[in-house]
Short mmCIF file of N, CA and C and ligand atoms in Angstrom, two decimals:
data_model
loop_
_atom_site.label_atom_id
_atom_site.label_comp_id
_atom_site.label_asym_id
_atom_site.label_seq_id
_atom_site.Cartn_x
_atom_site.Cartn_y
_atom_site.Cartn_z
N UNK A 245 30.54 8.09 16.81
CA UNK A 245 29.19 8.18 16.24
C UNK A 245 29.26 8.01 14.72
N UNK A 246 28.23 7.32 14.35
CA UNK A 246 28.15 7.19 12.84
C UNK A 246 26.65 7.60 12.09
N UNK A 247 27.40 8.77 10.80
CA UNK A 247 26.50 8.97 10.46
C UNK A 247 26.20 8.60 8.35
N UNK A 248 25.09 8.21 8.09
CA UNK A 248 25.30 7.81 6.59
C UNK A 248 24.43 9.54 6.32
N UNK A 249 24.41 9.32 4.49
CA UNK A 249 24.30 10.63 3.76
C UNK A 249 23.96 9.58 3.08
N UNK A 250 22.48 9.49 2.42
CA UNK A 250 22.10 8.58 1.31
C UNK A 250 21.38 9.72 0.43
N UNK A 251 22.06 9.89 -0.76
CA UNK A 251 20.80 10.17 -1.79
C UNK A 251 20.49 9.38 -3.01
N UNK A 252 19.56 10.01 -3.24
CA UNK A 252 18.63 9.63 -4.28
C UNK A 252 19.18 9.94 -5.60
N UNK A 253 17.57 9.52 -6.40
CA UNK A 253 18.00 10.11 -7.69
C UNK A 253 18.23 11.41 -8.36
N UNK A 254 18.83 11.37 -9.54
CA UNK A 254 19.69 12.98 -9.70
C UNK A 254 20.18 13.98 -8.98
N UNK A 255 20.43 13.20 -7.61
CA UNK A 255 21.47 14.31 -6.47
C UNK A 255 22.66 14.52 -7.34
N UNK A 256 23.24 13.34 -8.18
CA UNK A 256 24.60 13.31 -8.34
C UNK A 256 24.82 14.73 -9.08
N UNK A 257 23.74 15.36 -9.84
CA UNK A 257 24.12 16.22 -10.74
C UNK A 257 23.56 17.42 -10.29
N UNK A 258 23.58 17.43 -9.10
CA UNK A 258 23.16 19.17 -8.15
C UNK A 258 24.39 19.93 -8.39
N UNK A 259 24.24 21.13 -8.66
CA UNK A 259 25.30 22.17 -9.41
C UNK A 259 25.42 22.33 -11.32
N UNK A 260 24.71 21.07 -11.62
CA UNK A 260 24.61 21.36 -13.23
C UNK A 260 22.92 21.06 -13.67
N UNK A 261 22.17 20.34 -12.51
CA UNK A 261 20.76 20.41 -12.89
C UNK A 261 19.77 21.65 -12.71
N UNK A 262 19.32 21.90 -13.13
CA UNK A 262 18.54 23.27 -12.34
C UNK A 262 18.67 24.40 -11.67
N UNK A 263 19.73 24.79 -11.99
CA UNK A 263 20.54 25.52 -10.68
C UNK A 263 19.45 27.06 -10.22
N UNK A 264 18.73 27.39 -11.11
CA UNK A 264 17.96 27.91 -10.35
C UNK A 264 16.92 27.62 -8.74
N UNK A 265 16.96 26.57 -8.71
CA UNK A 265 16.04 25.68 -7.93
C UNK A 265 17.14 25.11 -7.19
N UNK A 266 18.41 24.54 -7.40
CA UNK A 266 19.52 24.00 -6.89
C UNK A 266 20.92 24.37 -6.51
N UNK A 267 20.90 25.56 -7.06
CA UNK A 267 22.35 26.21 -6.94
C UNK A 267 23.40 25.58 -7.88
N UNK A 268 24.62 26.29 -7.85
CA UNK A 268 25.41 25.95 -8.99
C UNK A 268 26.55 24.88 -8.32
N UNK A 269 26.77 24.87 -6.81
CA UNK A 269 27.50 24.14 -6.54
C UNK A 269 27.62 22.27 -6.60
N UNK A 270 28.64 21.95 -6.54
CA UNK A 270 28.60 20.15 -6.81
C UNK A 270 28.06 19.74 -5.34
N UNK A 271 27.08 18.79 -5.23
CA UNK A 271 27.17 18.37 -3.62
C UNK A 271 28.09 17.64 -3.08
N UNK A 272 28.53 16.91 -4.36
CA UNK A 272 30.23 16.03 -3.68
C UNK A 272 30.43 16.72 -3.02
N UNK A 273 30.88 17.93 -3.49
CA UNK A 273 32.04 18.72 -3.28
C UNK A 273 31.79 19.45 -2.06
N UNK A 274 30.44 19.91 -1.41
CA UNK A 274 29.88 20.11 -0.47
C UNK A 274 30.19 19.08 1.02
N UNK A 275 29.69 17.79 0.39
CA UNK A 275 29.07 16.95 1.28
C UNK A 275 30.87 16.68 1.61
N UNK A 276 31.70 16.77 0.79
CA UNK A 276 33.63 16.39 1.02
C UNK A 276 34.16 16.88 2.30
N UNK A 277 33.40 18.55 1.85
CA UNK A 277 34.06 19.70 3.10
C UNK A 277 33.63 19.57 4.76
N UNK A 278 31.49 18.92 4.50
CA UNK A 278 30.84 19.14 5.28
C UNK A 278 31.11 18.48 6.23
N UNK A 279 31.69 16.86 6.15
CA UNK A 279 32.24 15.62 6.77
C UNK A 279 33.46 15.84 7.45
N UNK A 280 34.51 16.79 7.04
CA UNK A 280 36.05 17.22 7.16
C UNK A 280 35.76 18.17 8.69
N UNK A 281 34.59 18.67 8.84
CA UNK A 281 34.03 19.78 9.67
C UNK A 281 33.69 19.00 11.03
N UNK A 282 33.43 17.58 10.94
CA UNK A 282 33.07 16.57 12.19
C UNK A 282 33.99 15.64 12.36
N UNK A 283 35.09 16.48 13.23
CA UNK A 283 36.48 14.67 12.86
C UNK A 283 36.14 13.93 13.79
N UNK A 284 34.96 13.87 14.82
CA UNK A 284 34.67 12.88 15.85
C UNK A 284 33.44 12.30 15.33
N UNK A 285 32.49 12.17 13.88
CA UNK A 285 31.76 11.44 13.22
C UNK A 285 32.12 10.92 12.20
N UNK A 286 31.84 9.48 12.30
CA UNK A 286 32.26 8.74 10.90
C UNK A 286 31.26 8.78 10.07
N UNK A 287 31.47 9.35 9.05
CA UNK A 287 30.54 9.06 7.81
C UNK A 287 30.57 8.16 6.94
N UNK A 288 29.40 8.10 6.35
CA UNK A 288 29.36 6.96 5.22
C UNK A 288 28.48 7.98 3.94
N UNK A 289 29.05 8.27 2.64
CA UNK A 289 28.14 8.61 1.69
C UNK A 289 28.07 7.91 0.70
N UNK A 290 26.61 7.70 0.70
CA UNK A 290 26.36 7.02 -0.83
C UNK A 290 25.51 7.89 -1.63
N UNK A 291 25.16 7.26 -2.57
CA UNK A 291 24.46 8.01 -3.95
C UNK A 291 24.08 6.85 -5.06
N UNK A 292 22.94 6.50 -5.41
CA UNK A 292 22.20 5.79 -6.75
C UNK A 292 20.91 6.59 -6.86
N UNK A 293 20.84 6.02 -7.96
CA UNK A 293 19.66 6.65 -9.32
C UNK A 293 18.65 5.62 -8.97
N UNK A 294 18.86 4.63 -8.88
CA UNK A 294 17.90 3.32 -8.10
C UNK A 294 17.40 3.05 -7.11
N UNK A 295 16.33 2.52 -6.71
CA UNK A 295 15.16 2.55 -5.83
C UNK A 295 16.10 1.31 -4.73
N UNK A 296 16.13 0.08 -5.50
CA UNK A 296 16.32 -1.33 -4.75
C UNK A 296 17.53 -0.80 -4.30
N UNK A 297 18.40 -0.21 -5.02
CA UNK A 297 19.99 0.08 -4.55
C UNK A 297 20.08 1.07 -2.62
N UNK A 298 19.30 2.40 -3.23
CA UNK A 298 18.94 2.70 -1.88
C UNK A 298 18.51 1.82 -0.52
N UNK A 299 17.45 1.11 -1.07
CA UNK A 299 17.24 0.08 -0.13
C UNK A 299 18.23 -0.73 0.50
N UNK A 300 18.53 -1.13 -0.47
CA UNK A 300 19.88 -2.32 0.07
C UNK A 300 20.88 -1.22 1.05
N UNK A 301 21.21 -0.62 0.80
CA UNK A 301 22.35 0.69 1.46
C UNK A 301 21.41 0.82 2.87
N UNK A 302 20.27 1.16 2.88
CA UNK A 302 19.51 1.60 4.09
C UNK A 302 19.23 0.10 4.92
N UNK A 303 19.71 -0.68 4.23
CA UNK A 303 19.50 -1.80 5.08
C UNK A 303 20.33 -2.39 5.67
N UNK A 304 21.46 -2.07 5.02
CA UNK A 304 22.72 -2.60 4.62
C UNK A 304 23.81 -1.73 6.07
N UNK A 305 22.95 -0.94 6.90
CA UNK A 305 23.74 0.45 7.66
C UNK A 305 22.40 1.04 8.85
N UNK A 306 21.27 0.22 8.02
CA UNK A 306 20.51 0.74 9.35
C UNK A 306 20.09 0.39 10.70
N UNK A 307 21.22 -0.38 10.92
CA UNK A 307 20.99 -1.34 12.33
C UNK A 307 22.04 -1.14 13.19
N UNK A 308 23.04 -0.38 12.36
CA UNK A 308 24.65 -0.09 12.98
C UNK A 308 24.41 1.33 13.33
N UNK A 309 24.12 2.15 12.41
CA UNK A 309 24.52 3.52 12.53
C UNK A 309 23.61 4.48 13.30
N UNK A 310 24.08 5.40 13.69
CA UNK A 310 23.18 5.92 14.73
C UNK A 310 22.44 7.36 14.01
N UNK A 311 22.43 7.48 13.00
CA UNK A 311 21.41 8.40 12.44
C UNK A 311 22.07 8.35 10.74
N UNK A 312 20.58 8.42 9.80
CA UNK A 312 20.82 8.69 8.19
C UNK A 312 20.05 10.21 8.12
N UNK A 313 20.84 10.77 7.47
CA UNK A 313 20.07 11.82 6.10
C UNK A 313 19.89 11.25 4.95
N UNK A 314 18.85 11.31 4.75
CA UNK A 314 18.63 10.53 3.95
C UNK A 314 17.82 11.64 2.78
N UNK A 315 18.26 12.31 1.38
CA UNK A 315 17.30 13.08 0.59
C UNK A 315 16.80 11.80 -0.72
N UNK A 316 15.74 11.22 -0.63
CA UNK A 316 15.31 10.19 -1.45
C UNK A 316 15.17 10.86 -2.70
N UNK A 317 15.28 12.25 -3.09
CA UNK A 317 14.43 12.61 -4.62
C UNK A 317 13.27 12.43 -4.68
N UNK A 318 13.13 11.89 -5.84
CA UNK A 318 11.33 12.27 -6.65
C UNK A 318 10.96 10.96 -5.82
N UNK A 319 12.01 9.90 -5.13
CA UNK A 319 11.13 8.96 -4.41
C UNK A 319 10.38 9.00 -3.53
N UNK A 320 10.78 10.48 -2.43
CA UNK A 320 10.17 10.86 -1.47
C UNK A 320 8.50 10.89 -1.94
N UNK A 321 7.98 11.05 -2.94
CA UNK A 321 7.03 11.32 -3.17
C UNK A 321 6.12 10.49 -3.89
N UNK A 322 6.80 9.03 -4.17
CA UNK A 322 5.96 7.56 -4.50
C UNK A 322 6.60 6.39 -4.28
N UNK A 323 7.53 6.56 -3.12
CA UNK A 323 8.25 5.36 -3.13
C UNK A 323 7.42 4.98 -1.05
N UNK A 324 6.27 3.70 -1.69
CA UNK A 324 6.45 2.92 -0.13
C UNK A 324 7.37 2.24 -0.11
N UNK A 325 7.88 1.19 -1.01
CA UNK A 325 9.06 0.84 -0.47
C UNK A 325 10.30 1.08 0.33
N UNK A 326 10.44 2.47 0.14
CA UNK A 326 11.82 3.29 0.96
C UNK A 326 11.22 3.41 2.42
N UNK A 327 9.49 3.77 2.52
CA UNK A 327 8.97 4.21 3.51
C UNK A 327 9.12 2.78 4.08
N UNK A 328 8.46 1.46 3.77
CA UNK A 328 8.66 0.46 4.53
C UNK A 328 9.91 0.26 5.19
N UNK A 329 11.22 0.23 4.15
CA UNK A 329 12.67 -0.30 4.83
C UNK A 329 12.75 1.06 6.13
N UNK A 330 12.20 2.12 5.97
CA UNK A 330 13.01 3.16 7.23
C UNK A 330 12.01 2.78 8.35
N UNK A 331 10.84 2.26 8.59
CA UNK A 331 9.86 1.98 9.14
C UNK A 331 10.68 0.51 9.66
N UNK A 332 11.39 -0.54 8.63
CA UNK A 332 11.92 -1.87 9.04
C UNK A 332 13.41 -1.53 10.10
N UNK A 333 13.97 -0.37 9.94
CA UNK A 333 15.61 -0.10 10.13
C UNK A 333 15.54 0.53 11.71
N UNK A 334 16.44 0.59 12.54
CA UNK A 334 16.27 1.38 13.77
C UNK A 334 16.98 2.61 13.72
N UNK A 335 18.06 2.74 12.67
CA UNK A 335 18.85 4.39 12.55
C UNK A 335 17.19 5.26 12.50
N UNK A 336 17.65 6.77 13.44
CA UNK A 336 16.76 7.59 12.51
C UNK A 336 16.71 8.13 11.67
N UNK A 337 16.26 8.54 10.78
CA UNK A 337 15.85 9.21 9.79
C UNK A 337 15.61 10.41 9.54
N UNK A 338 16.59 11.16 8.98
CA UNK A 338 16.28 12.80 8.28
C UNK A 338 15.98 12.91 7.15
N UNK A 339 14.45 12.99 6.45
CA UNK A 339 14.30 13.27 5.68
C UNK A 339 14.64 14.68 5.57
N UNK A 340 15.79 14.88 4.24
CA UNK A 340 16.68 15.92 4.07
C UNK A 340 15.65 16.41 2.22
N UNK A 341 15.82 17.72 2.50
CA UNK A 341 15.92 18.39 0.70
C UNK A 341 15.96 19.86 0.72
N UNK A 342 17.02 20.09 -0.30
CA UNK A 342 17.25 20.64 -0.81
C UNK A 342 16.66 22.30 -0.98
N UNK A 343 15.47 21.82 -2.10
CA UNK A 343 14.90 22.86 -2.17
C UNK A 343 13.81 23.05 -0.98
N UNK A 344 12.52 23.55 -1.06
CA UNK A 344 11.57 24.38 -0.17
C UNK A 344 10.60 23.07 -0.75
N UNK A 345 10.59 21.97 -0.41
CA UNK A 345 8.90 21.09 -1.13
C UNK A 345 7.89 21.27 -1.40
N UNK A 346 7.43 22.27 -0.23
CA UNK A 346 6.31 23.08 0.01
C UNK A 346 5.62 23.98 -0.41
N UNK A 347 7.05 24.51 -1.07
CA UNK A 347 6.32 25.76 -1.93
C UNK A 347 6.80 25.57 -3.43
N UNK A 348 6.59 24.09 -3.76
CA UNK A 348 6.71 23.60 -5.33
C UNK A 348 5.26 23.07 -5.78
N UNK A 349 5.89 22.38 -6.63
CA UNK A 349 4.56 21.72 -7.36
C UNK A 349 3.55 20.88 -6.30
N UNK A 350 2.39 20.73 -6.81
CA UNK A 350 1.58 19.80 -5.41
C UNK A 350 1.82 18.58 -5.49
N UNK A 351 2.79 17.58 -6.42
CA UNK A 351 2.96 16.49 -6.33
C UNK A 351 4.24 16.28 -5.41
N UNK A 352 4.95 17.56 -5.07
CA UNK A 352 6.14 17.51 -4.17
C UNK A 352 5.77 17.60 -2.93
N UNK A 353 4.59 18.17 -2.47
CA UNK A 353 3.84 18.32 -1.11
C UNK A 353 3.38 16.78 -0.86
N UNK A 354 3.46 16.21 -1.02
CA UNK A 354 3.10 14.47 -0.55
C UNK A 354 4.53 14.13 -0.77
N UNK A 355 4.74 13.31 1.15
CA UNK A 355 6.00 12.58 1.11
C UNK A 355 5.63 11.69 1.34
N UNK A 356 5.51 10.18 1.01
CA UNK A 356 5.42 9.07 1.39
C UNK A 356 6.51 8.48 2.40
N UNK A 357 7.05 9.37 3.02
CA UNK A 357 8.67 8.35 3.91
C UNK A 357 8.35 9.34 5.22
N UNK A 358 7.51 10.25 5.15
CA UNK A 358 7.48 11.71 5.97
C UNK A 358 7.01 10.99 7.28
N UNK A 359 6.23 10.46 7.79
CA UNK A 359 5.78 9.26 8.80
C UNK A 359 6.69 8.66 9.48
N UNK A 360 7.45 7.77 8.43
CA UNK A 360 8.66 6.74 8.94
C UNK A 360 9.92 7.74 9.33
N UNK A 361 10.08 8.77 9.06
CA UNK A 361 11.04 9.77 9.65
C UNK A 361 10.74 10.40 10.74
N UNK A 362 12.21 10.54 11.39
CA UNK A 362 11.98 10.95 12.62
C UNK A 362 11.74 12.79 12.78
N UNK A 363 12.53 13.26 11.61
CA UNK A 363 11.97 14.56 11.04
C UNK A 363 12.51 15.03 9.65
N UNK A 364 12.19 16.56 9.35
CA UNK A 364 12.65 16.41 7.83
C UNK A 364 13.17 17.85 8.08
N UNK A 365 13.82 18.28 7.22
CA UNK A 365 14.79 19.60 7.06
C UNK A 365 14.27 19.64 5.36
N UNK A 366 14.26 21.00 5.28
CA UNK A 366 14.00 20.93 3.46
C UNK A 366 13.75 22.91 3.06
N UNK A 367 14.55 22.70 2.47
CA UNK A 367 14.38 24.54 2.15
C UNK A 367 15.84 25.37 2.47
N UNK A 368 16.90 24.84 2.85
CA UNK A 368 17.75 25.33 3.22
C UNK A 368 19.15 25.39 2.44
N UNK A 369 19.04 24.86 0.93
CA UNK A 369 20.11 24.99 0.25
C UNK A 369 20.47 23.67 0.71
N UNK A 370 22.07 23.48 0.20
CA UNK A 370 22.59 22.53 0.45
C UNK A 370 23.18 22.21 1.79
N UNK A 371 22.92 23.71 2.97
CA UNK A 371 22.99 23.65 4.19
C UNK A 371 21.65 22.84 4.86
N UNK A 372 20.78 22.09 3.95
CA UNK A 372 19.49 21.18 4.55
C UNK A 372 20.36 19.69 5.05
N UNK A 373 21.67 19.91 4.61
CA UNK A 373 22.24 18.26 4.84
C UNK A 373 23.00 18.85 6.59
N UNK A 374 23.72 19.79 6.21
CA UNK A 374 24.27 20.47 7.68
C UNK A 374 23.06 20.19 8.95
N UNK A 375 22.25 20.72 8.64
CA UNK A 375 20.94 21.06 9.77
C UNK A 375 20.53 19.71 9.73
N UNK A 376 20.56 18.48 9.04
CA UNK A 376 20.03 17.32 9.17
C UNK A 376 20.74 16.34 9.93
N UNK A 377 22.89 16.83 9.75
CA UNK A 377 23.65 15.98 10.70
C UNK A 377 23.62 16.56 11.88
N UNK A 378 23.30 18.12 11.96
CA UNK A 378 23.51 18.72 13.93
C UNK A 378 22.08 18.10 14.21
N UNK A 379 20.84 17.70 14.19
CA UNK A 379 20.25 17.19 14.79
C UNK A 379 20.20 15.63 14.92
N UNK A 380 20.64 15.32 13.90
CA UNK A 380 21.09 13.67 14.64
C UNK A 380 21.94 13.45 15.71
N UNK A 381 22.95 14.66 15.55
CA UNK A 381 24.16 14.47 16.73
C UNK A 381 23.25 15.07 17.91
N UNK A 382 22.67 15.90 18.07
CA UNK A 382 21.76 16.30 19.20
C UNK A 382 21.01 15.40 19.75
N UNK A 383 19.72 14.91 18.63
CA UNK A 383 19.16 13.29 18.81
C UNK A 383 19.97 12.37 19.62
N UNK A 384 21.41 12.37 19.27
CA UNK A 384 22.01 11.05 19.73
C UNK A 384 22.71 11.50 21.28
N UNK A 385 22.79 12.42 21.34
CA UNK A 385 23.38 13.36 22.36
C UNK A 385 22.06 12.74 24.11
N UNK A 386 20.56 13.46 23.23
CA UNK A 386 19.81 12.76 24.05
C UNK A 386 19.28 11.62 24.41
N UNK A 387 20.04 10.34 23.70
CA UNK A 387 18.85 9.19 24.30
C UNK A 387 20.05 8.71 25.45
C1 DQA B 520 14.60 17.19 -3.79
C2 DQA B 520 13.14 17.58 -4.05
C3 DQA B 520 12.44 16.51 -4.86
O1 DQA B 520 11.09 16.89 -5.11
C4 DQA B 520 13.13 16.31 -6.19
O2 DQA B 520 12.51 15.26 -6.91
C5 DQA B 520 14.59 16.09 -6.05
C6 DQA B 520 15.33 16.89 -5.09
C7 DQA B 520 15.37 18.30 -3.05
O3 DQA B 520 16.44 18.00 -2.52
O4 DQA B 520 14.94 19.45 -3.03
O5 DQA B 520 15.19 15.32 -6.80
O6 DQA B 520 14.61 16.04 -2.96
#
């Protein structure tokens, strides 16, 4: 089974951005251990600051692989483009985050990709990426 880990912008710097809101840990360093924990799933992780770059990656993996987490960042919340390519791709889709969306600002309560996903995890620390690969493997378990 194959699974990708795509994020967005300023994931790279979770553990030194905000850490009130983000925690102090690196997600590399997370996402290193979290992968080491499934030796019968192949992963793929990426990471850009760029809109087209994501795209290309989600396009580039979404016809092969059998489920993305995918945490887009601040794109989740004005990017149709991301929403079109996961809407164009047949992997499903975990919209993954971090913090709680819901109980932030009201421009974080609108997801534009929330539709084209098959579901979303969000509020759970950096255990929102954990809870986003056991239900793909479940997902994939059932079709
Ligand atoms: C985030 C939430 C987004 O609103 C924000 O722009 C991020 C991180 C999260 O993981 O909690 O960059 O996706």
């Amino acid at each position: 089974m194959k699974i990708a880990i795509i994020n967005g912008p300023n994931l790279n710097l979770i553990g030194v951005r905000e850490p009130e809101i983000y925690g102090n840990r690196s997600l590399v360093e997370y996402l290193n251990e979290l992968v080491g924990e499934y030796p019968d799933v192949e992963f793929s992780l990426f990471q850009s600051n760029h809109e087209g770059a994501i795209i290309d990656e989600l396009q580039r993996i979404g016809f092969s692989y059998d489920g993305i987490v995918l945490n887009a960042g601040a794109y989740t919340h004005y990017s149709i483009a991301i929403a079109d390519c996961i809407r164009a791709i047949t992997a499903p889709v975990v919209e993954t985050h971090i913090s709680d969306v819901q109980a932030r600002e009201t421009f974080r309560h609108v997801s534009m990709i929330k539709d084209a996903c098959a579901t979303m995890v969000a509020g759970f620390g950096l255990d929102s990426y954990r809870l986003a690969v056991d239900w793909l493997i479940e997902y994939a378990n059932e079709q």
